[in-house]
Short mmCIF file of C-alpha atoms and ligand atoms in Angstrom, two decimals:
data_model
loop_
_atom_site.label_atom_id
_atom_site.label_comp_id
_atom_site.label_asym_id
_atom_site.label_seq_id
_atom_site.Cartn_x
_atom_site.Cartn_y
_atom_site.Cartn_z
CA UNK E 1 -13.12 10.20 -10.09
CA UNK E 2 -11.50 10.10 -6.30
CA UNK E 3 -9.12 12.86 -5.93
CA UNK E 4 -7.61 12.83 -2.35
CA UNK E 5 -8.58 16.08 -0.32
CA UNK E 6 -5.69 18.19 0.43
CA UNK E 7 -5.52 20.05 3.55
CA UNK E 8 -4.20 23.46 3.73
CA UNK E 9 -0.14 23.50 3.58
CA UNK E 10 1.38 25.15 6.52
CA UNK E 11 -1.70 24.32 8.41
CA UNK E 12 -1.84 22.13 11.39
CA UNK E 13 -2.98 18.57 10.51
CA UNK E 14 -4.76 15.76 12.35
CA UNK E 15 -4.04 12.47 11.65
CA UNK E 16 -5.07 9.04 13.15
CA UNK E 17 -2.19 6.51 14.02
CA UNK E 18 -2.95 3.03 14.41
CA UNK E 19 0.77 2.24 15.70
CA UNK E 20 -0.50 -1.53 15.32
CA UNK E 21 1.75 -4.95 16.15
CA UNK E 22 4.96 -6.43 15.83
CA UNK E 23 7.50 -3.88 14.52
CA UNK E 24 4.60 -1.28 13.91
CA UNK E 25 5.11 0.76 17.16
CA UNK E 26 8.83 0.49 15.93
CA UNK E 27 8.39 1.91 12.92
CA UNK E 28 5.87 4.27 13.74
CA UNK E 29 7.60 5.80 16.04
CA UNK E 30 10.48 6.55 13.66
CA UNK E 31 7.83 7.88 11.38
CA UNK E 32 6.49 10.94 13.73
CA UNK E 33 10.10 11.29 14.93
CA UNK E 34 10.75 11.87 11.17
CA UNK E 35 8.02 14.12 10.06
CA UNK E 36 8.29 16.32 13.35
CA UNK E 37 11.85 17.00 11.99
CA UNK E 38 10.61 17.78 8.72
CA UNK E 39 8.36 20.76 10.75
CA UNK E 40 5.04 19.88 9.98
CA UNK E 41 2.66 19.90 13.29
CA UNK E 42 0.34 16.62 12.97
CA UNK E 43 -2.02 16.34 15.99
CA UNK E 44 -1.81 12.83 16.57
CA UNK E 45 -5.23 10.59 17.54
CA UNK E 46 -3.63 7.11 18.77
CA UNK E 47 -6.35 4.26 18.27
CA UNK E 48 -5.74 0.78 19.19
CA UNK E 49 -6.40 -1.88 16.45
CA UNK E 50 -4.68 -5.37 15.98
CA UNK E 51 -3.70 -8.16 18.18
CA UNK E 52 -2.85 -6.35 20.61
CA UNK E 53 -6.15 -3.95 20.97
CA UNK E 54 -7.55 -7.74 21.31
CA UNK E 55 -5.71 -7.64 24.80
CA UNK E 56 -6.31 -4.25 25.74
CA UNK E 57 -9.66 -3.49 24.41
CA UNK E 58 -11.44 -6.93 23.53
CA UNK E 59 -11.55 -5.80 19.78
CA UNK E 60 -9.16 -6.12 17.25
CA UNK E 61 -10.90 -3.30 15.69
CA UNK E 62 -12.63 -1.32 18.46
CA UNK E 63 -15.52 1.13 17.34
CA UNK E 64 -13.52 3.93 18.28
CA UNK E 65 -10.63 3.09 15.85
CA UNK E 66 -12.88 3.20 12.96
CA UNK E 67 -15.12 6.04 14.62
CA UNK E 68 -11.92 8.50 14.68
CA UNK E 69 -10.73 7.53 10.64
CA UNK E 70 -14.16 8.41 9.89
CA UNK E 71 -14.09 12.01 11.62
CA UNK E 72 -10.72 12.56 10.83
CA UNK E 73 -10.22 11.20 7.46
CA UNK E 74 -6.39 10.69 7.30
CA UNK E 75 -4.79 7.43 9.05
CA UNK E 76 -1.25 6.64 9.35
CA UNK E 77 -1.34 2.82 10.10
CA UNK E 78 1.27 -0.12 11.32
CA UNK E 79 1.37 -3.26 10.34
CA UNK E 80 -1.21 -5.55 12.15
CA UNK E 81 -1.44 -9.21 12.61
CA UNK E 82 -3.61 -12.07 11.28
CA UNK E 83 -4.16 -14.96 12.62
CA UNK E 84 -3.57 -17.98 9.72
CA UNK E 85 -6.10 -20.47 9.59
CA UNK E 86 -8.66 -18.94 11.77
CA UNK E 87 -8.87 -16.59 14.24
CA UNK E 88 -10.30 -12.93 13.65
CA UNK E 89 -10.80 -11.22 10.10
CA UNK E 90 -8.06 -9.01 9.36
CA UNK E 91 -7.97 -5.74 10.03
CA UNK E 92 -6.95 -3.89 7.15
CA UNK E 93 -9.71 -5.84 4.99
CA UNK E 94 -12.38 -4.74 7.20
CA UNK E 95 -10.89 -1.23 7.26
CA UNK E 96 -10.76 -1.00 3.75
CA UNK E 97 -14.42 -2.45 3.26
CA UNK E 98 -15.66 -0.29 6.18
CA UNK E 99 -14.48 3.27 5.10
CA UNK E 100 -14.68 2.19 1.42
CA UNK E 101 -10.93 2.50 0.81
CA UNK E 102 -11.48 1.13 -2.65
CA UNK E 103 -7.96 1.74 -4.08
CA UNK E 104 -4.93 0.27 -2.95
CA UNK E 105 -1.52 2.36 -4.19
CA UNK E 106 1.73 0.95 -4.39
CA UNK E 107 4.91 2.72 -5.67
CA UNK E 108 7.77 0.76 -6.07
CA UNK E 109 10.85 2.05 -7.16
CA UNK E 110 14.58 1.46 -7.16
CA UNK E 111 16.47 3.59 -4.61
CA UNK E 112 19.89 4.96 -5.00
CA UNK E 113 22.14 3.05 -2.01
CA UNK E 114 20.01 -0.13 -2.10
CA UNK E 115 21.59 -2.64 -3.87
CA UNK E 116 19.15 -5.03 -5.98
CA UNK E 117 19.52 -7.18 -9.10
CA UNK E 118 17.43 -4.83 -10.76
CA UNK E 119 17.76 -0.83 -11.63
CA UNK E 120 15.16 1.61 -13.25
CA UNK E 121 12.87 0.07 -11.48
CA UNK E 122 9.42 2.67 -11.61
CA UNK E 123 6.31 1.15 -10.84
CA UNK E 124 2.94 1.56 -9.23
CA UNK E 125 0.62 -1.08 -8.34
CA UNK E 126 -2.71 0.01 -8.34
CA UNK E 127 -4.91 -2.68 -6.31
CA UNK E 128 -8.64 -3.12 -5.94
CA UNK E 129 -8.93 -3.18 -2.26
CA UNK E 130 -12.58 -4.31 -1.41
CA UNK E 131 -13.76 -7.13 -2.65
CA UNK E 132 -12.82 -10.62 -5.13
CA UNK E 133 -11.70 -13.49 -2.47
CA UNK E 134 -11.05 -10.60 0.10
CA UNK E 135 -14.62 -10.73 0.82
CA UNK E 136 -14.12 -13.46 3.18
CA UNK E 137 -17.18 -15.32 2.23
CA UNK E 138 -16.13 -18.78 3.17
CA UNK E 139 -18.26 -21.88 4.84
CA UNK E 140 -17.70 -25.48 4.49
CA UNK E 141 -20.21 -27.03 2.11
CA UNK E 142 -19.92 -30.24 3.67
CA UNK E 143 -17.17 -32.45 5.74
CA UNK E 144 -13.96 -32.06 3.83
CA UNK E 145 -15.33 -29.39 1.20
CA UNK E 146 -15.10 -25.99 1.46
CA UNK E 147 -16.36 -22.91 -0.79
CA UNK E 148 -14.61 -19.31 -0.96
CA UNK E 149 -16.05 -16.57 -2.73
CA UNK E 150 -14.72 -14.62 -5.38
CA UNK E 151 -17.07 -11.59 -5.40
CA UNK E 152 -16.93 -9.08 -8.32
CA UNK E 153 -18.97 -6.01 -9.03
CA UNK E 154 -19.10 -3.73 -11.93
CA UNK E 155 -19.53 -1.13 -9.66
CA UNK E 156 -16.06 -1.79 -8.13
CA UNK E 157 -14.09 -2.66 -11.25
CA UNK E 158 -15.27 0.58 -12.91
CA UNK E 159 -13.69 2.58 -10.55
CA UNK E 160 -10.76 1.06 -9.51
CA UNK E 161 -9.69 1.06 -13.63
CA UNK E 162 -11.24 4.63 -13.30
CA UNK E 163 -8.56 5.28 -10.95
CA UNK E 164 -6.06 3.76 -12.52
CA UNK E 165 -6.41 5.76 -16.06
CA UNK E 166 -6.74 8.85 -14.01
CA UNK E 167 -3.69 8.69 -12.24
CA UNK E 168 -1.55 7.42 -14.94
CA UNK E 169 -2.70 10.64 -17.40
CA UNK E 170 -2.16 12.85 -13.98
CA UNK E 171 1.17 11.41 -13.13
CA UNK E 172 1.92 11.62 -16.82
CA UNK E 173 3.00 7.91 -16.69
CA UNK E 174 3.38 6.20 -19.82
CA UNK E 175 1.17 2.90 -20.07
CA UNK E 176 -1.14 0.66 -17.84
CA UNK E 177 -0.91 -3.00 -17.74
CA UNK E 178 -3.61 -5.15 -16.26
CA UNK E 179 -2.67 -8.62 -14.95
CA UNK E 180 -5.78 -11.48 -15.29
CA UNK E 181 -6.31 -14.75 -15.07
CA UNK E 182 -9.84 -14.23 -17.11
CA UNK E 183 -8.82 -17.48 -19.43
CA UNK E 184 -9.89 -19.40 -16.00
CA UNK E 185 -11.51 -17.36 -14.38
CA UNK E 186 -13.59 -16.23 -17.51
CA UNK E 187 -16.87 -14.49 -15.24
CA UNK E 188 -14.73 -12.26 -12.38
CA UNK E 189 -11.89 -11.67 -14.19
CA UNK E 190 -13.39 -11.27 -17.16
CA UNK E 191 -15.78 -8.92 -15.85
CA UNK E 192 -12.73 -6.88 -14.73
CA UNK E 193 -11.24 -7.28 -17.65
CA UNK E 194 -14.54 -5.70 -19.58
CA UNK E 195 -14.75 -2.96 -17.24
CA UNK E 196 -11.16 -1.49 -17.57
CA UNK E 197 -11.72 -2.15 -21.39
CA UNK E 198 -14.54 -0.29 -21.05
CA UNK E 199 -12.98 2.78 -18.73
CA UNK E 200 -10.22 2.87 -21.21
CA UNK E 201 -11.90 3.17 -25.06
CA UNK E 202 -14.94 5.35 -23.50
CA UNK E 203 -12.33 8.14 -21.48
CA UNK E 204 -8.97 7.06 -21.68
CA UNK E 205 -8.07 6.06 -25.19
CA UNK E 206 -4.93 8.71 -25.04
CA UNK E 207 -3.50 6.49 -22.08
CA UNK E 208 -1.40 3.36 -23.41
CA UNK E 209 -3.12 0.03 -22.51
CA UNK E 210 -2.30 -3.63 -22.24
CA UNK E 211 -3.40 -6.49 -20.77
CA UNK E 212 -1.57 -9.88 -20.05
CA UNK E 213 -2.15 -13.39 -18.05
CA UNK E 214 -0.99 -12.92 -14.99
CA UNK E 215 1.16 -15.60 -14.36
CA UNK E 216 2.92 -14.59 -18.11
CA UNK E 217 2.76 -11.22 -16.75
CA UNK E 218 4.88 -12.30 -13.24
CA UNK E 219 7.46 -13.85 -15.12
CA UNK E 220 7.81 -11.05 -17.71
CA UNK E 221 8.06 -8.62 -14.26
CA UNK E 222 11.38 -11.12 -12.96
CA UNK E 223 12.98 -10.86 -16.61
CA UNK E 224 12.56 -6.89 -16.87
CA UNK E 225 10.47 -4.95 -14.81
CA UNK E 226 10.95 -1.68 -16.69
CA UNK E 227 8.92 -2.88 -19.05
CA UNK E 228 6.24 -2.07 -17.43
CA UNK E 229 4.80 0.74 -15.59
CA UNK E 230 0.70 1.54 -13.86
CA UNK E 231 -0.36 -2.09 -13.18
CA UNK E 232 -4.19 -2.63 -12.82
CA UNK E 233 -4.74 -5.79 -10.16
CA UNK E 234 -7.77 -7.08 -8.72
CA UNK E 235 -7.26 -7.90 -4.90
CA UNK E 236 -5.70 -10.89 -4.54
CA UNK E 237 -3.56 -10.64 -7.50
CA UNK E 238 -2.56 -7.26 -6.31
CA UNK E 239 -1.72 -8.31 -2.78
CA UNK E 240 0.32 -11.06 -4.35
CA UNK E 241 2.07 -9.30 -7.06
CA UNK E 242 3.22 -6.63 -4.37
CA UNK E 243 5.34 -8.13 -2.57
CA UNK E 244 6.59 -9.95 -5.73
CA UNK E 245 7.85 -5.90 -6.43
CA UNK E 246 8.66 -5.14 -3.29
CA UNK E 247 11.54 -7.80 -3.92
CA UNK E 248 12.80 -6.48 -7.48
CA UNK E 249 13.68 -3.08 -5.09
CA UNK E 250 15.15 -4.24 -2.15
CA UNK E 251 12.43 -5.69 -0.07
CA UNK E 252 8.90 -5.30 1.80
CA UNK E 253 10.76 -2.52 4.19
CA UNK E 254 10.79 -0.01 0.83
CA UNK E 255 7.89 -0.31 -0.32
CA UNK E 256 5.14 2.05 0.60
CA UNK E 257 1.54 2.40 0.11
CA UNK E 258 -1.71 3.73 0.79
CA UNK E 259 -5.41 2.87 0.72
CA UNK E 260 -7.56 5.58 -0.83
CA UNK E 261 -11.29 6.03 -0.99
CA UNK E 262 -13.67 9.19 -2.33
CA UNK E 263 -13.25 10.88 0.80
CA UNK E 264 -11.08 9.19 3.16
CA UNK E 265 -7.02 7.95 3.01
CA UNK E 266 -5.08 5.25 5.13
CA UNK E 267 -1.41 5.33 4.81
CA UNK E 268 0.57 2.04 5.28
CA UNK E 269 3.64 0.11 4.31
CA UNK E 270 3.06 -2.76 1.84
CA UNK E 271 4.68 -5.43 4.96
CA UNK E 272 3.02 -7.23 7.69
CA UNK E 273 4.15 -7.46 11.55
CA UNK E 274 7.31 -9.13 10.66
CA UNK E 275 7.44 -11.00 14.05
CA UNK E 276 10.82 -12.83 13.15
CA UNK E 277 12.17 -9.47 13.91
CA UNK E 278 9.67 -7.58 16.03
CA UNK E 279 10.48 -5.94 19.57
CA UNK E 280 14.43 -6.09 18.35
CA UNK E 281 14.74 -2.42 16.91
CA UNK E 282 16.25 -3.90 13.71
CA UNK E 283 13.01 -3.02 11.40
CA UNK E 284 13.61 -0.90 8.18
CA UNK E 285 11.20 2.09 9.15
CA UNK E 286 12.08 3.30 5.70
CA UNK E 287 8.76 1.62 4.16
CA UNK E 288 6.68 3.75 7.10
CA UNK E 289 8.57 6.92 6.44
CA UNK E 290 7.74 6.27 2.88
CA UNK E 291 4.05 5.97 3.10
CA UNK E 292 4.14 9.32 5.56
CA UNK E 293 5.82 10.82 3.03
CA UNK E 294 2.62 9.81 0.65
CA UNK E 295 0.15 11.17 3.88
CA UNK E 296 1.78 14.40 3.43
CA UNK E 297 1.35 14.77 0.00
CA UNK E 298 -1.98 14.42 0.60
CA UNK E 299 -2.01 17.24 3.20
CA UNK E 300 -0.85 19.67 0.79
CA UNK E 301 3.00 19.64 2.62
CA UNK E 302 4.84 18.52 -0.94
CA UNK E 303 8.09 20.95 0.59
CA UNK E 304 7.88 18.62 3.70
CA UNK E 305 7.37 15.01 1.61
CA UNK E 306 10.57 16.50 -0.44
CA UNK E 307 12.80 17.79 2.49
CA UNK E 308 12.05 14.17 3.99
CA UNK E 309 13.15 12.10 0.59
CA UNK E 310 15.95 14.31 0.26
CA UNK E 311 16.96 13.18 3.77
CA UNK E 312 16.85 9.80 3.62
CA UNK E 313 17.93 9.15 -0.38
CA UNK E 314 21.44 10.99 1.02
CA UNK E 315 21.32 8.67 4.20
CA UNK E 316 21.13 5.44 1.66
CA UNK E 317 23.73 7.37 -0.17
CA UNK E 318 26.55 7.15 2.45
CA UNK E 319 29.11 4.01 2.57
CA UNK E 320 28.69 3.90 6.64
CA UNK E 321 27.04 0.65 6.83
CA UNK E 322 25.63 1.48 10.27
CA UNK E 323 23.51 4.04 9.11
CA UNK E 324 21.01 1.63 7.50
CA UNK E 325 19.14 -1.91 8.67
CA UNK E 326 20.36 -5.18 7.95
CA UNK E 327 17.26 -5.95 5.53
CA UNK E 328 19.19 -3.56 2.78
CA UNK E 329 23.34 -4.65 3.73
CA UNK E 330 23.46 -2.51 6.75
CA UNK E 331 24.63 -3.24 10.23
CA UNK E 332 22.42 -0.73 11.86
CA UNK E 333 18.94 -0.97 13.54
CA UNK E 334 15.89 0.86 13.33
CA UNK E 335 17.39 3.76 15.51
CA UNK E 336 20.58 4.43 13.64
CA UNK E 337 18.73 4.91 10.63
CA UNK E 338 16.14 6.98 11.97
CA UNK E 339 18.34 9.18 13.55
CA UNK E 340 20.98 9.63 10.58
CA UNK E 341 17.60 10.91 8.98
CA UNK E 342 16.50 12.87 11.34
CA UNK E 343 19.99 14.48 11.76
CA UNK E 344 19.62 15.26 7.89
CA UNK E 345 16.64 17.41 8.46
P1 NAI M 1 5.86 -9.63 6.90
O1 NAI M 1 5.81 -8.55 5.91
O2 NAI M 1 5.51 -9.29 8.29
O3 NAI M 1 7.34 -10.27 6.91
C1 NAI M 1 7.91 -10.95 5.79
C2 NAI M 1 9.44 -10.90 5.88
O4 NAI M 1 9.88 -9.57 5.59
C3 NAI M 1 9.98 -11.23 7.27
O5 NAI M 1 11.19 -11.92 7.13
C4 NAI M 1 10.21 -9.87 7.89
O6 NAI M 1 11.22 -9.83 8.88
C5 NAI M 1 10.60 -9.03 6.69
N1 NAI M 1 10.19 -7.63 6.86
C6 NAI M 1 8.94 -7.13 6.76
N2 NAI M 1 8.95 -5.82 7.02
C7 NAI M 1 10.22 -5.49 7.29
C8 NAI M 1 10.85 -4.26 7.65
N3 NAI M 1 10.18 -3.11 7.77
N4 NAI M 1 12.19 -4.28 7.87
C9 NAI M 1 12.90 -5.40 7.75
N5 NAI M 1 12.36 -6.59 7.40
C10 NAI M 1 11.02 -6.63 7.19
O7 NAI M 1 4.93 -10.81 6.35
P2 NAI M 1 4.39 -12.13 7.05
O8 NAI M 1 5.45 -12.74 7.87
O9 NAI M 1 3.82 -12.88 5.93
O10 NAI M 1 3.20 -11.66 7.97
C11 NAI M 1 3.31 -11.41 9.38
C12 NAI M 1 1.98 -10.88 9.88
O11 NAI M 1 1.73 -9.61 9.32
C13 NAI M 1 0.77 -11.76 9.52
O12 NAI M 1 -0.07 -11.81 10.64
C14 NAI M 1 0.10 -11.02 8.40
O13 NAI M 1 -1.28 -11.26 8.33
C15 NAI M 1 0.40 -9.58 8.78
N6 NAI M 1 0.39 -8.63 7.65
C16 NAI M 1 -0.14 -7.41 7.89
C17 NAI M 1 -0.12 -6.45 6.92
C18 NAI M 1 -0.68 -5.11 7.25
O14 NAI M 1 -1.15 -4.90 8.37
N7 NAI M 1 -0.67 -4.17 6.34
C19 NAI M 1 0.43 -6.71 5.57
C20 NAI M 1 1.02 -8.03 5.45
C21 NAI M 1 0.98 -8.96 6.45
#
């Protein structure tokens, strides 16, 4: 079973940022603002990767980018764009295929100070992050028909429910759903299904366990999303389905998340390059913060990740409506929240 490495606490880290397009150097920037407040020294390895490192260095992934995660193991990563239609494969797919980032983890909870329809809300999405229709194996049979494919190992849904029994029993959480649509798609999604039956009667039988249809199971999620707790998504489903939770808690800027392999970690926010928005300083950074808050977990700085939620949870707290973005019924922009948080630490 993956556990992520932890770095010595106290200790200087080294991270790779990918600051990446749209509002990503936005909110990136309000991310190392934050953690440097919080006190913990992260060397810094900027590596270009996105539209933009198109431009700059002909590659929307350049060797280098991917070269640098590799040595240094830990990424901190902005939002990067994808052309719809055509254009170049996405980034973060081939990032998480490359370095074998094989779990996606999403926590999405309610936050005091942002108003939603919905309270209580404690979930975490755990996503397989490699393969199923991700694996961009498309060609057009003939004129007017095309063929995607839906690829699904063993290999892959073994570990990803692997993952998802261990971290429920670690995190001492108190069930784990799986979402399917294995009554149409009977082989791939029924071979997922197998697997985490599998995982759970042969290691995990302590662990609660359920399984639902998933479009049952996104309508039962709208009604009352406390109902449920770990959920166990392949890919697409799991891209899907988090953004569907990012909305029951106040949107895609509070939602964190980061992509986890055996030996390596890439920390990023659950939203995309929001260009309606981008180069206007009104992004939410609080979805970036979030996810550095996850990268220094992993580093072993749990004081600093605490000092940092503290900060912003009593931030959200206050009634000054200029202290947070418009995205959660502020008035303020990315640099009025950032600094109220900074000005906590
Ligand atoms: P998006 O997440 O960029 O934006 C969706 C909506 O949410 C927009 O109205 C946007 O303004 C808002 N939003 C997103 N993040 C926000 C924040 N931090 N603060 C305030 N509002 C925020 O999704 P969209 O428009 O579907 O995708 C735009 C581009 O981003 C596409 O090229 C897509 O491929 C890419 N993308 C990249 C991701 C990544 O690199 N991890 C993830 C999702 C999409």
């Amino acid at each position: 079973m993956a556990t992520p490495f932890s770095q010595q606490k106290g200790a200087r880290h080294t991270a790779v940022l990918v600051k990446g397009d749209g509002i990503g150097p936005e909110v990136m920037g309000a991310t190392q603002r934050v953690i440097a407040a919080a006190g913990v020294d992260v060397d810094w390895i900027e590596c270009a990767a996105g539209a933009d490192a198109v431009r700059t260095h002909g590659s929307v992934l350049p060797d280098a980018t991917v070269l640098e995660i590799r040595k240094h193991r830990v990424a901190l990563k902005g939002p990067t764009t994808t052309p719809i239609g055509g254009g170049w494969k996405s980034v973060n797919v081939q990032l998480r295929q490359q370095l074998d980032l094989y779990a996606a983890l999403r926590p999405v909870r309610s936050i005091d100070g942002i108003a939603t329809r919905y309270h209580g809300v404690e979930l975490v999405i755990v996503r397989e992050n490699t393969e199923g229709l991700y694996s961009g194996i498309e060609h057009e049979v003939v004129p007017g028909v095309v063929e995607s494919l839906k690829i699904t190992t063993e290999k892959a849904c073994r570990r990803i429910a692997e993952f998802a029994f261990h971290y429920a029993r670690e995190r001492g959480r108190r069930k784990v759903t799986l979402f399917h649509k294995a009554n149409i798609m009977k082989l791939s999604d029924g071979l997922f299904l197998h697997c985490a039956r599998a995982v759970h009667e042969a290691a995990y039988a302590d662990v609660e366990y359920e399984e639902m249809i998933i479009d049952n199971g996104c309508m039962q999620l709208v009604r009352d999303p406390s109902r449920f707790d770990v959920l166990l998504l392949e890919n697409f489903n799991g891209d899907i389905v988090s953004d569907l939770c990012a909305g029951l808690v106040g949107g895609l800027g509070v939602v964190p998340g980061a992509n986890i392999g055996d030996e390596r970690a890439i920390f990023e926010s659950v939203h995309g390059s929001a260009p309606d928005i981008a180069g206007k300083r009104l992004a939410n950074p609080l979805a970036a913060i979030m996810s550095g808050v996850m990268m220094l977990n992993y580093f072993g700085e749990s004081a600093a990740a605490d000092r940092i939620k503290a900060a912003y949870n009593a931030v959200l707290a206050s009634s000054d409506p200029k202290v947070r973005t418009r995205d959660i019924g502020g008035t303020g922009g990315t640099d009025d929240f950032t600094n109220a948080i900074v000005a906590k630490l």
